[in-house]
PDB file of C-alpha atoms in Angstrom:
ATOM      1  CA  PRO A   1      79.057 -66.214  -7.197  1.00 44.00           C
ATOM      2  CA  ASP A   2      75.296 -66.040  -7.066  1.00 45.00           C
ATOM      3  CA  ASN A   3      72.916 -68.802  -8.034  1.00 43.00           C
ATOM      4  CA  ASP A   4      71.165 -66.227 -10.167  1.00 42.00           C
ATOM      5  CA  ALA A   5      73.900 -64.340 -11.897  1.00 37.00           C
ATOM      6  CA  SER A   6      76.873 -62.088 -11.438  1.00 38.00           C
ATOM      7  CA  ALA A   7      76.234 -58.543 -10.366  1.00 38.00           C
ATOM      8  CA  ASN A   8      77.928 -55.386 -11.541  1.00 39.00           C
ATOM      9  CA  CYS A   9      80.757 -53.861  -9.488  1.00 41.00           C
ATOM     10  CA  GLU A  10      78.584 -50.812  -9.084  1.00 40.00           C
ATOM     11  CA  ASP A  11      74.830 -50.624  -9.630  1.00 43.00           C
ATOM     12  CA  HIS A  12      74.033 -50.516 -13.350  1.00 42.00           C
ATOM     13  CA  GLN A  13      77.670 -50.416 -14.423  1.00 42.00           C
ATOM     14  CA  THR A  14      79.569 -53.054 -16.328  1.00 42.00           C
ATOM     15  CA  CYS A  15      82.131 -55.105 -14.376  1.00 49.00           C
ATOM     16  CA  PRO A  16      85.615 -55.748 -15.719  1.00 41.00           C
ATOM     17  CA  SER A  17      85.510 -58.760 -17.989  1.00 42.00           C
ATOM     18  CA  SER A  18      87.721 -60.448 -20.502  1.00 38.00           C
ATOM     19  CA  SER A  19      84.955 -60.088 -23.102  1.00 40.00           C
ATOM     20  CA  SER A  20      84.355 -56.685 -24.648  1.00 37.00           C
ATOM     21  CA  SER A  21      81.179 -54.691 -24.226  1.00 37.00           C
ATOM     22  CA  SER A  22      80.325 -55.118 -27.884  1.00 37.00           C
ATOM     23  CA  SER A  23      78.530 -58.312 -28.778  1.00 38.00           C
ATOM     24  CA  SER A  24      80.416 -61.018 -30.581  1.00 36.00           C
ATOM     25  CA  SER A  25      79.027 -62.755 -33.638  1.00 35.00           C
ATOM     26  CA  SER A  26      77.360 -65.352 -31.436  1.00 42.00           C
ATOM     27  CA  ILE A  27      75.742 -62.889 -29.053  1.00 49.00           C
ATOM     28  CA  GLY A  28      72.420 -61.213 -29.802  1.00 44.00           C
ATOM     29  CA  SER A  29      71.240 -57.820 -28.577  1.00 43.00           C
ATOM     30  CA  GLY A  30      68.087 -57.603 -26.470  1.00 46.00           C
ATOM     31  CA  SER A  31      67.448 -53.879 -26.229  1.00 44.00           C
ATOM     32  CA  ASP A  32      64.350 -53.846 -28.395  1.00 47.00           C
ATOM     33  CA  ASN A  33      60.918 -55.320 -27.764  1.00 45.00           C
ATOM     34  CA  SER A  34      59.795 -56.258 -31.268  1.00 46.00           C
ATOM     35  CA  THR A  35      56.371 -57.612 -32.129  1.00 45.00           C
ATOM     36  CA  ILE A  36      55.954 -61.333 -31.528  1.00 44.00           C
ATOM     37  CA  THR A  37      54.436 -63.170 -34.465  1.00 47.00           C
ATOM     38  CA  THR A  38      51.295 -65.275 -34.439  1.00 48.00           C
ATOM     39  CA  ASN A  39      53.308 -68.491 -34.703  1.00 56.00           C
ATOM     40  CA  ILE A  40      55.336 -67.538 -31.649  1.00 56.00           C
ATOM     41  CA  ASN A  41      52.160 -66.758 -29.723  1.00 64.00           C
ATOM     42  CA  LYS A  42      51.055 -70.345 -30.273  1.00 84.00           C
ATOM     43  CA  MET A  43      54.181 -71.732 -28.621  1.00 94.00           C
ATOM     44  CA  LEU A  44      54.022 -73.128 -25.113  1.00 98.00           C
ATOM     45  CA  TYR A  45      56.643 -71.754 -22.737  1.00 98.00           C
ATOM     46  CA  SER A  46      57.597 -73.830 -19.706  1.00 98.00           C
ATOM     47  CA  ILE A  47      58.959 -71.877 -16.733  1.00 98.00           C
ATOM     48  CA  ILE A  48      60.887 -74.109 -14.335  1.00 98.00           C
ATOM     49  CA  LEU A  49      61.142 -72.792 -10.764  1.00 98.00           C
ATOM     50  CA  PRO A  50      63.322 -74.808  -8.359  1.00 96.00           C
ATOM     51  CA  THR A  51      62.241 -73.946  -4.810  1.00 97.00           C
ATOM     52  CA  TYR A  52      63.615 -74.378  -1.317  1.00 95.00           C
ATOM     53  CA  ASN A  53      62.040 -72.242   1.416  1.00 95.00           C
ATOM     54  CA  GLU A  54      60.274 -69.876  -0.975  1.00 96.00           C
ATOM     55  CA  ARG A  55      56.754 -69.855   0.498  1.00 96.00           C
ATOM     56  CA  ASP A  56      56.618 -66.037   0.629  1.00 96.00           C
ATOM     57  CA  ASN A  57      58.096 -65.503  -2.828  1.00 96.00           C
ATOM     58  CA  LEU A  58      56.289 -68.185  -4.822  1.00 98.00           C
ATOM     59  CA  PRO A  59      52.850 -66.504  -4.949  1.00 98.00           C
ATOM     60  CA  LEU A  60      54.423 -63.219  -6.066  1.00 97.00           C
ATOM     61  CA  ILE A  61      56.610 -64.640  -8.820  1.00 97.00           C
ATOM     62  CA  THR A  62      53.687 -66.735 -10.041  1.00 98.00           C
ATOM     63  CA  GLN A  63      51.476 -63.655 -10.372  1.00 98.00           C
ATOM     64  CA  PHE A  64      54.257 -61.703 -12.117  1.00 98.00           C
ATOM     65  CA  ILE A  65      54.723 -64.540 -14.604  1.00 98.00           C
ATOM     66  CA  HIS A  66      51.001 -64.753 -15.241  1.00 98.00           C
ATOM     67  CA  ASP A  67      50.702 -61.008 -15.800  1.00 98.00           C
ATOM     68  CA  THR A  68      53.680 -60.884 -18.179  1.00 98.00           C
ATOM     69  CA  PHE A  69      52.522 -63.758 -20.339  1.00 98.00           C
ATOM     70  CA  THR A  70      48.901 -62.627 -20.373  1.00 97.00           C
ATOM     71  CA  GLN A  71      49.840 -59.102 -21.443  1.00 97.00           C
ATOM     72  CA  SER A  72      52.072 -60.496 -24.202  1.00 96.00           C
ATOM     73  CA  ALA A  73      49.419 -62.997 -25.350  1.00 96.00           C
ATOM     74  CA  LEU A  74      51.783 -65.911 -24.739  1.00 97.00           C
ATOM     75  CA  THR A  75      50.926 -69.403 -23.507  1.00 97.00           C
ATOM     76  CA  TYR A  76      52.794 -70.718 -20.484  1.00 98.00           C
ATOM     77  CA  GLU A  77      53.030 -73.372 -17.811  1.00 98.00           C
ATOM     78  CA  ILE A  78      54.877 -73.155 -14.506  1.00 98.00           C
ATOM     79  CA  ILE A  79      56.804 -76.169 -13.213  1.00 98.00           C
ATOM     80  CA  VAL A  80      57.621 -75.902  -9.504  1.00 98.00           C
ATOM     81  CA  VAL A  81      60.306 -78.334  -8.342  1.00 98.00           C
ATOM     82  CA  ASP A  82      60.332 -78.330  -4.544  1.00 98.00           C
ATOM     83  CA  ASP A  83      62.952 -80.164  -2.498  1.00 97.00           C
ATOM     84  CA  SER A  84      60.923 -80.760   0.684  1.00 96.00           C
ATOM     85  CA  SER A  85      61.151 -77.170   1.889  1.00 97.00           C
ATOM     86  CA  PRO A  86      60.752 -77.067   5.688  1.00 97.00           C
ATOM     87  CA  ASP A  87      58.818 -73.771   5.428  1.00 97.00           C
ATOM     88  CA  ASN A  88      55.907 -75.579   3.683  1.00 96.00           C
ATOM     89  CA  THR A  89      56.536 -74.132   0.235  1.00 98.00           C
ATOM     90  CA  LEU A  90      54.844 -77.249  -1.130  1.00 98.00           C
ATOM     91  CA  GLU A  91      51.563 -76.394   0.598  1.00 98.00           C
ATOM     92  CA  VAL A  92      51.674 -72.902  -0.886  1.00 98.00           C
ATOM     93  CA  ALA A  93      52.330 -74.436  -4.309  1.00 98.00           C
ATOM     94  CA  LYS A  94      49.309 -76.707  -3.938  1.00 98.00           C
ATOM     95  CA  SER A  95      47.134 -73.696  -3.113  1.00 98.00           C
ATOM     96  CA  LEU A  96      48.398 -71.905  -6.203  1.00 98.00           C
ATOM     97  CA  GLN A  97      47.719 -74.988  -8.297  1.00 98.00           C
ATOM     98  CA  LYS A  98      44.055 -74.827  -7.303  1.00 98.00           C
ATOM     99  CA  ILE A  99      43.931 -71.249  -8.573  1.00 97.00           C
ATOM    100  CA  PHE A 100      45.895 -71.644 -11.800  1.00 97.00           C
ATOM    101  CA  THR A 101      44.847 -75.271 -12.543  1.00 97.00           C
ATOM    102  CA  GLU A 102      46.977 -78.403 -12.777  1.00 96.00           C
ATOM    103  CA  LYS A 103      47.465 -77.886 -16.507  1.00 96.00           C
ATOM    104  CA  ARG A 104      49.137 -74.502 -16.051  1.00 97.00           C
ATOM    105  CA  PHE A 105      50.773 -75.073 -12.651  1.00 98.00           C
ATOM    106  CA  VAL A 106      52.676 -78.359 -12.334  1.00 98.00           C
ATOM    107  CA  ILE A 107      54.295 -79.498  -9.078  1.00 98.00           C
ATOM    108  CA  VAL A 108      57.252 -81.838  -8.762  1.00 98.00           C
ATOM    109  CA  SER A 109      57.881 -82.751  -5.111  1.00 98.00           C
ATOM    110  CA  ARG A 110      61.204 -84.359  -4.209  1.00 97.00           C
ATOM    111  CA  PRO A 111      62.300 -86.044  -0.964  1.00 95.00           C
ATOM    112  CA  GLY A 112      65.149 -83.657  -0.142  1.00 92.00           C
ATOM    113  CA  LYS A 113      67.772 -81.238  -1.473  1.00 90.00           C
ATOM    114  CA  LEU A 114      69.016 -83.110  -4.520  1.00 90.00           C
ATOM    115  CA  GLY A 115      70.781 -80.290  -6.342  1.00 86.00           C
ATOM    116  CA  LEU A 116      69.973 -77.610  -8.888  1.00 87.00           C
ATOM    117  CA  GLY A 117      70.960 -79.641 -11.922  1.00 88.00           C
ATOM    118  CA  SER A 118      68.688 -82.531 -11.049  1.00 91.00           C
ATOM    119  CA  ALA A 119      65.906 -80.049 -10.265  1.00 94.00           C
ATOM    120  CA  TYR A 120      66.156 -78.681 -13.797  1.00 94.00           C
ATOM    121  CA  SER A 121      66.171 -82.216 -15.197  1.00 94.00           C
ATOM    122  CA  ALA A 122      63.084 -83.149 -13.168  1.00 96.00           C
ATOM    123  CA  GLY A 123      61.336 -79.971 -14.250  1.00 97.00           C
ATOM    124  CA  LEU A 124      62.210 -80.520 -17.894  1.00 97.00           C
ATOM    125  CA  LYS A 125      60.847 -84.069 -17.743  1.00 97.00           C
ATOM    126  CA  ALA A 126      57.558 -82.797 -16.289  1.00 98.00           C
ATOM    127  CA  SER A 127      57.244 -79.937 -18.791  1.00 98.00           C
ATOM    128  CA  SER A 128      55.549 -79.835 -22.193  1.00 97.00           C
ATOM    129  CA  GLY A 129      56.797 -76.535 -23.614  1.00 98.00           C
ATOM    130  CA  ASP A 130      58.402 -75.868 -26.976  1.00 97.00           C
ATOM    131  CA  ARG A 131      60.745 -73.510 -25.151  1.00 98.00           C
ATOM    132  CA  VAL A 132      61.965 -73.580 -21.565  1.00 98.00           C
ATOM    133  CA  ILE A 133      62.745 -70.728 -19.187  1.00 98.00           C
ATOM    134  CA  LEU A 134      64.947 -71.313 -16.152  1.00 97.00           C
ATOM    135  CA  MET A 135      64.711 -68.673 -13.438  1.00 96.00           C
ATOM    136  CA  ASP A 136      64.827 -68.263  -9.679  1.00 95.00           C
ATOM    137  CA  ALA A 137      61.679 -68.145  -7.558  1.00 95.00           C
ATOM    138  CA  ASP A 138      63.035 -65.575  -5.091  1.00 93.00           C
ATOM    139  CA  LEU A 139      62.035 -62.487  -7.163  1.00 93.00           C
ATOM    140  CA  SER A 140      65.638 -61.833  -8.225  1.00 93.00           C
ATOM    141  CA  HIS A 141      64.534 -62.349 -11.837  1.00 95.00           C
ATOM    142  CA  HIS A 142      61.646 -60.234 -13.050  1.00 95.00           C
ATOM    143  CA  PRO A 143      59.532 -61.871 -15.773  1.00 97.00           C
ATOM    144  CA  LYS A 144      59.192 -58.503 -17.559  1.00 97.00           C
ATOM    145  CA  PHE A 145      62.454 -59.305 -19.389  1.00 97.00           C
ATOM    146  CA  ILE A 146      61.071 -62.519 -20.899  1.00 98.00           C
ATOM    147  CA  PRO A 147      59.373 -60.872 -23.933  1.00 97.00           C
ATOM    148  CA  GLN A 148      62.725 -59.267 -24.822  1.00 97.00           C
ATOM    149  CA  MET A 149      64.401 -62.664 -24.552  1.00 97.00           C
ATOM    150  CA  ILE A 150      61.814 -64.125 -26.898  1.00 97.00           C
ATOM    151  CA  SER A 151      62.396 -61.300 -29.375  1.00 96.00           C
ATOM    152  CA  VAL A 152      66.125 -62.056 -29.434  1.00 95.00           C
ATOM    153  CA  MET A 153      65.480 -65.753 -29.986  1.00 95.00           C
ATOM    154  CA  ASP A 154      63.126 -65.042 -32.880  1.00 93.00           C
ATOM    155  CA  LYS A 155      65.250 -62.380 -34.542  1.00 85.00           C
ATOM    156  CA  ASP A 156      66.921 -63.337 -37.817  1.00 64.00           C
ATOM    157  CA  ASP A 157      70.672 -62.880 -38.009  1.00 55.00           C
ATOM    158  CA  LYS A 158      71.194 -60.761 -41.130  1.00 57.00           C
ATOM    159  CA  ASN A 159      74.571 -62.396 -41.696  1.00 59.00           C
ATOM    160  CA  ASN A 160      73.260 -65.930 -41.328  1.00 56.00           C
ATOM    161  CA  LYS A 161      69.497 -66.182 -41.554  1.00 58.00           C
ATOM    162  CA  SER A 162      69.515 -69.970 -41.275  1.00 53.00           C
ATOM    163  CA  LYS A 163      70.977 -69.867 -37.760  1.00 71.00           C
ATOM    164  CA  LYS A 164      68.835 -68.448 -34.955  1.00 87.00           C
ATOM    165  CA  VAL A 165      69.668 -68.141 -31.286  1.00 94.00           C
ATOM    166  CA  ASP A 166      69.312 -71.351 -29.260  1.00 96.00           C
ATOM    167  CA  ILE A 167      69.818 -69.832 -25.803  1.00 96.00           C
ATOM    168  CA  VAL A 168      69.120 -66.321 -24.505  1.00 97.00           C
ATOM    169  CA  SER A 169      70.846 -65.419 -21.253  1.00 96.00           C
ATOM    170  CA  GLY A 170      69.946 -62.544 -18.948  1.00 95.00           C
ATOM    171  CA  THR A 171      73.074 -60.517 -18.233  1.00 93.00           C
ATOM    172  CA  ARG A 172      74.177 -57.741 -15.907  1.00 86.00           C
ATOM    173  CA  TYR A 173      77.415 -57.246 -17.801  1.00 83.00           C
ATOM    174  CA  ARG A 174      76.039 -55.401 -20.821  1.00 87.00           C
ATOM    175  CA  PRO A 175      74.943 -51.759 -20.910  1.00 86.00           C
ATOM    176  CA  ALA A 176      71.517 -51.353 -19.249  1.00 86.00           C
ATOM    177  CA  GLY A 177      72.168 -54.395 -17.053  1.00 80.00           C
ATOM    178  CA  GLY A 178      72.585 -53.943 -13.315  1.00 70.00           C
ATOM    179  CA  VAL A 179      71.975 -55.052  -9.767  1.00 77.00           C
ATOM    180  CA  ALA A 180      70.213 -53.635  -6.727  1.00 77.00           C
ATOM    181  CA  GLY A 181      70.351 -54.576  -3.063  1.00 72.00           C
ATOM    182  CA  TRP A 182      73.831 -56.088  -2.780  1.00 76.00           C
ATOM    183  CA  ASP A 183      76.555 -54.841  -0.456  1.00 80.00           C
ATOM    184  CA  THR A 184      80.111 -54.202  -1.668  1.00 83.00           C
ATOM    185  CA  PHE A 185      81.401 -57.630  -0.616  1.00 81.00           C
ATOM    186  CA  ARG A 186      78.671 -59.425  -2.541  1.00 78.00           C
ATOM    187  CA  LYS A 187      79.294 -57.336  -5.637  1.00 79.00           C
ATOM    188  CA  LEU A 188      83.046 -57.878  -5.545  1.00 83.00           C
ATOM    189  CA  THR A 189      82.623 -61.611  -4.971  1.00 80.00           C
ATOM    190  CA  SER A 190      80.257 -61.956  -7.890  1.00 79.00           C
ATOM    191  CA  CYS A 191      82.321 -59.726 -10.171  1.00 81.00           C
ATOM    192  CA  GLY A 192      85.466 -61.678  -9.382  1.00 84.00           C
ATOM    193  CA  ALA A 193      83.755 -64.984 -10.021  1.00 83.00           C
ATOM    194  CA  ASN A 194      82.460 -63.876 -13.396  1.00 83.00           C
ATOM    195  CA  PHE A 195      85.771 -62.283 -14.420  1.00 86.00           C
ATOM    196  CA  LEU A 196      87.642 -65.510 -13.708  1.00 87.00           C
ATOM    197  CA  ALA A 197      85.076 -67.520 -15.646  1.00 86.00           C
ATOM    198  CA  THR A 198      85.100 -65.285 -18.743  1.00 85.00           C
ATOM    199  CA  PHE A 199      88.915 -65.194 -18.678  1.00 87.00           C
ATOM    200  CA  LEU A 200      89.468 -68.944 -18.328  1.00 89.00           C
ATOM    201  CA  LEU A 201      86.551 -70.471 -20.244  1.00 89.00           C
ATOM    202  CA  SER A 202      85.449 -70.406 -23.866  1.00 83.00           C
ATOM    203  CA  THR A 203      81.787 -69.481 -24.230  1.00 82.00           C
ATOM    204  CA  GLY A 204      81.618 -67.549 -27.484  1.00 82.00           C
ATOM    205  CA  GLY A 205      81.596 -64.126 -25.870  1.00 83.00           C
ATOM    206  CA  ALA A 206      78.839 -64.638 -23.314  1.00 89.00           C
ATOM    207  CA  SER A 207      79.240 -61.965 -20.632  1.00 89.00           C
ATOM    208  CA  ASP A 208      77.378 -63.497 -17.669  1.00 89.00           C
ATOM    209  CA  LEU A 209      78.444 -67.075 -17.047  1.00 87.00           C
ATOM    210  CA  THR A 210      76.946 -67.591 -13.597  1.00 84.00           C
ATOM    211  CA  GLY A 211      73.476 -66.327 -14.440  1.00 86.00           C
ATOM    212  CA  SER A 212      70.523 -68.682 -14.263  1.00 90.00           C
ATOM    213  CA  PHE A 213      67.832 -66.526 -15.917  1.00 96.00           C
ATOM    214  CA  ARG A 214      67.771 -68.039 -19.393  1.00 97.00           C
ATOM    215  CA  LEU A 215      65.466 -68.971 -22.245  1.00 98.00           C
ATOM    216  CA  TYR A 216      66.210 -72.191 -24.119  1.00 98.00           C
ATOM    217  CA  GLU A 217      64.924 -73.890 -27.190  1.00 97.00           C
ATOM    218  CA  ARG A 218      63.779 -77.191 -25.759  1.00 98.00           C
ATOM    219  CA  ALA A 219      65.997 -79.208 -28.087  1.00 97.00           C
ATOM    220  CA  ALA A 220      69.043 -77.204 -26.978  1.00 97.00           C
ATOM    221  CA  LEU A 221      68.406 -77.807 -23.284  1.00 97.00           C
ATOM    222  CA  GLU A 222      67.710 -81.492 -23.856  1.00 97.00           C
ATOM    223  CA  GLU A 223      71.007 -81.775 -25.725  1.00 96.00           C
ATOM    224  CA  ILE A 224      73.163 -79.954 -23.180  1.00 95.00           C
ATOM    225  CA  LEU A 225      71.686 -80.759 -19.765  1.00 94.00           C
ATOM    226  CA  PRO A 226      72.625 -84.476 -19.686  1.00 92.00           C
ATOM    227  CA  ARG A 227      76.271 -83.545 -20.341  1.00 92.00           C
ATOM    228  CA  VAL A 228      76.614 -81.160 -17.411  1.00 91.00           C
ATOM    229  CA  GLN A 229      78.532 -82.628 -14.473  1.00 87.00           C
ATOM    230  CA  SER A 230      79.211 -79.577 -12.288  1.00 84.00           C
ATOM    231  CA  LYS A 231      77.433 -78.942  -9.013  1.00 77.00           C
ATOM    232  CA  GLY A 232      76.469 -75.725  -7.285  1.00 72.00           C
ATOM    233  CA  TYR A 233      77.336 -72.406  -8.887  1.00 73.00           C
ATOM    234  CA  ALA A 234      79.610 -73.899 -11.549  1.00 82.00           C
ATOM    235  CA  PHE A 235      76.552 -75.578 -13.039  1.00 88.00           C
ATOM    236  CA  GLN A 236      75.444 -72.435 -14.891  1.00 88.00           C
ATOM    237  CA  MET A 237      78.913 -71.923 -16.350  1.00 89.00           C
ATOM    238  CA  GLU A 238      79.152 -75.420 -17.694  1.00 92.00           C
ATOM    239  CA  ILE A 239      75.841 -75.105 -19.530  1.00 93.00           C
ATOM    240  CA  LEU A 240      77.204 -72.222 -21.620  1.00 93.00           C
ATOM    241  CA  VAL A 241      80.589 -73.898 -22.085  1.00 92.00           C
ATOM    242  CA  ARG A 242      78.929 -77.073 -23.371  1.00 92.00           C
ATOM    243  CA  ALA A 243      76.494 -75.084 -25.517  1.00 94.00           C
ATOM    244  CA  HIS A 244      79.287 -73.141 -27.201  1.00 93.00           C
ATOM    245  CA  LYS A 245      81.297 -76.312 -27.762  1.00 92.00           C
ATOM    246  CA  ALA A 246      78.228 -77.937 -29.364  1.00 94.00           C
ATOM    247  CA  GLY A 247      77.883 -75.044 -31.803  1.00 93.00           C
ATOM    248  CA  LEU A 248      74.746 -73.587 -30.262  1.00 94.00           C
ATOM    249  CA  LYS A 249      74.174 -69.862 -30.632  1.00 94.00           C
ATOM    250  CA  ILE A 250      73.862 -67.747 -27.483  1.00 94.00           C
ATOM    251  CA  GLY A 251      72.087 -64.394 -27.269  1.00 94.00           C
ATOM    252  CA  GLU A 252      71.856 -61.943 -24.383  1.00 95.00           C
ATOM    253  CA  VAL A 253      69.394 -59.483 -22.864  1.00 96.00           C
ATOM    254  CA  PRO A 254      70.479 -56.928 -20.252  1.00 96.00           C
ATOM    255  CA  ILE A 255      68.523 -57.415 -17.030  1.00 95.00           C
ATOM    256  CA  THR A 256      68.401 -55.888 -13.575  1.00 91.00           C
ATOM    257  CA  PHE A 257      68.947 -58.290 -10.718  1.00 87.00           C
ATOM    258  CA  VAL A 258      67.193 -57.395  -7.459  1.00 86.00           C
ATOM    259  CA  ASP A 259      68.303 -59.062  -4.243  1.00 80.00           C
ATOM    260  CA  ARG A 260      65.714 -61.205  -2.496  1.00 68.00           C
ATOM    261  CA  ILE A 261      63.319 -59.516  -0.060  1.00 71.00           C
ATOM    262  CA  TYR A 262      62.049 -62.664   1.665  1.00 65.00           C
ATOM    263  CA  GLY A 263      64.199 -65.565   2.802  1.00 61.00           C
ATOM    264  CA  GLU A 264      67.964 -65.957   3.042  1.00 63.00           C
ATOM    265  CA  SER A 265      70.655 -66.121   0.397  1.00 59.00           C
ATOM    266  CA  LYS A 266      72.130 -69.576  -0.160  1.00 56.00           C
ATOM    267  CA  LEU A 267      75.617 -68.181  -0.822  1.00 57.00           C
ATOM    268  CA  GLY A 268      78.253 -69.233   1.719  1.00 62.00           C
ATOM    269  CA  ALA A 269      81.922 -70.157   2.037  1.00 71.00           C
ATOM    270  CA  ASN A 270      81.236 -73.740   0.980  1.00 75.00           C
ATOM    271  CA  GLU A 271      79.482 -72.556  -2.187  1.00 75.00           C
ATOM    272  CA  ILE A 272      82.426 -70.327  -3.089  1.00 78.00           C
ATOM    273  CA  VAL A 273      84.864 -73.236  -2.689  1.00 82.00           C
ATOM    274  CA  MET A 274      82.639 -75.453  -4.837  1.00 80.00           C
ATOM    275  CA  TYR A 275      82.523 -72.745  -7.487  1.00 81.00           C
ATOM    276  CA  LEU A 276      86.314 -72.458  -7.643  1.00 85.00           C
ATOM    277  CA  LYS A 277      86.705 -76.238  -7.861  1.00 86.00           C
ATOM    278  CA  GLY A 278      84.118 -76.370 -10.627  1.00 84.00           C
ATOM    279  CA  LEU A 279      85.801 -73.548 -12.534  1.00 87.00           C
ATOM    280  CA  LEU A 280      89.186 -75.279 -12.348  1.00 89.00           C
ATOM    281  CA  THR A 281      87.666 -78.564 -13.503  1.00 87.00           C
ATOM    282  CA  LEU A 282      86.006 -76.896 -16.501  1.00 88.00           C
ATOM    283  CA  PHE A 283      89.234 -75.098 -17.397  1.00 88.00           C
ATOM    284  CA  LEU A 284      91.185 -78.361 -17.381  1.00 86.00           C
ATOM    285  CA  THR A 285      88.600 -80.556 -19.107  1.00 84.00           C
ATOM    286  CA  THR A 286      86.832 -78.389 -21.720  1.00 77.00           C
TER     287      THR A 286
END
């Protein structure tokens, strides 16, 4: 499993999954890039970036975010949650804050590695946005997909116009989704992890359960996040399980995941064991 999301078994192909390739009634399609209304333009989007040893990647992802939101005429703030990175990521963040201002670039510095879930909670507490985007800082997630995510969230469901999407998840398991830069072992590991999750858990047809590139209505994230108990890579799965159980609607946008260029992957044997334990716990308790 990857902290970002599951990759395809082959680049830009769909992995085997218990869910079909067609979207279920609770899954939205993100292939179009429809015009964003004036009201949506006025919304503030909070992008939460948990960081640990991302000094080389942070300036790049920050610029990509800025360019995407500026070109789409959208208002944003970046919340960097750094867990005392030994590579001085915090100092890089402070330099970026001077450029982008404290209003647009918020820093949350923590005394050590306290976990992804608590990083999201700390970032959410420090944020002010109407909607919240969770993504990785290692360039695996490209911000260019965010406008498509917003379009899915704002699109009326013709069958039920009163119910809009509460969460939009980036997925590699739909047509046009894919991955680049992973070896065969990494692909098979990630595919297997996602297949087990979609087979064992009920998430309303969501195809990518381990992905962390998601757009949330703030109220939805505030409702679900306090309920999540899983650690490590099972954390992302539990969010969608809890969301589906709470009756929240989940949409999807196909994305391309690109393996990190700078830094090292945090996937290891211990993380895989934690994932399997988390999956079993969710299967037995939800």
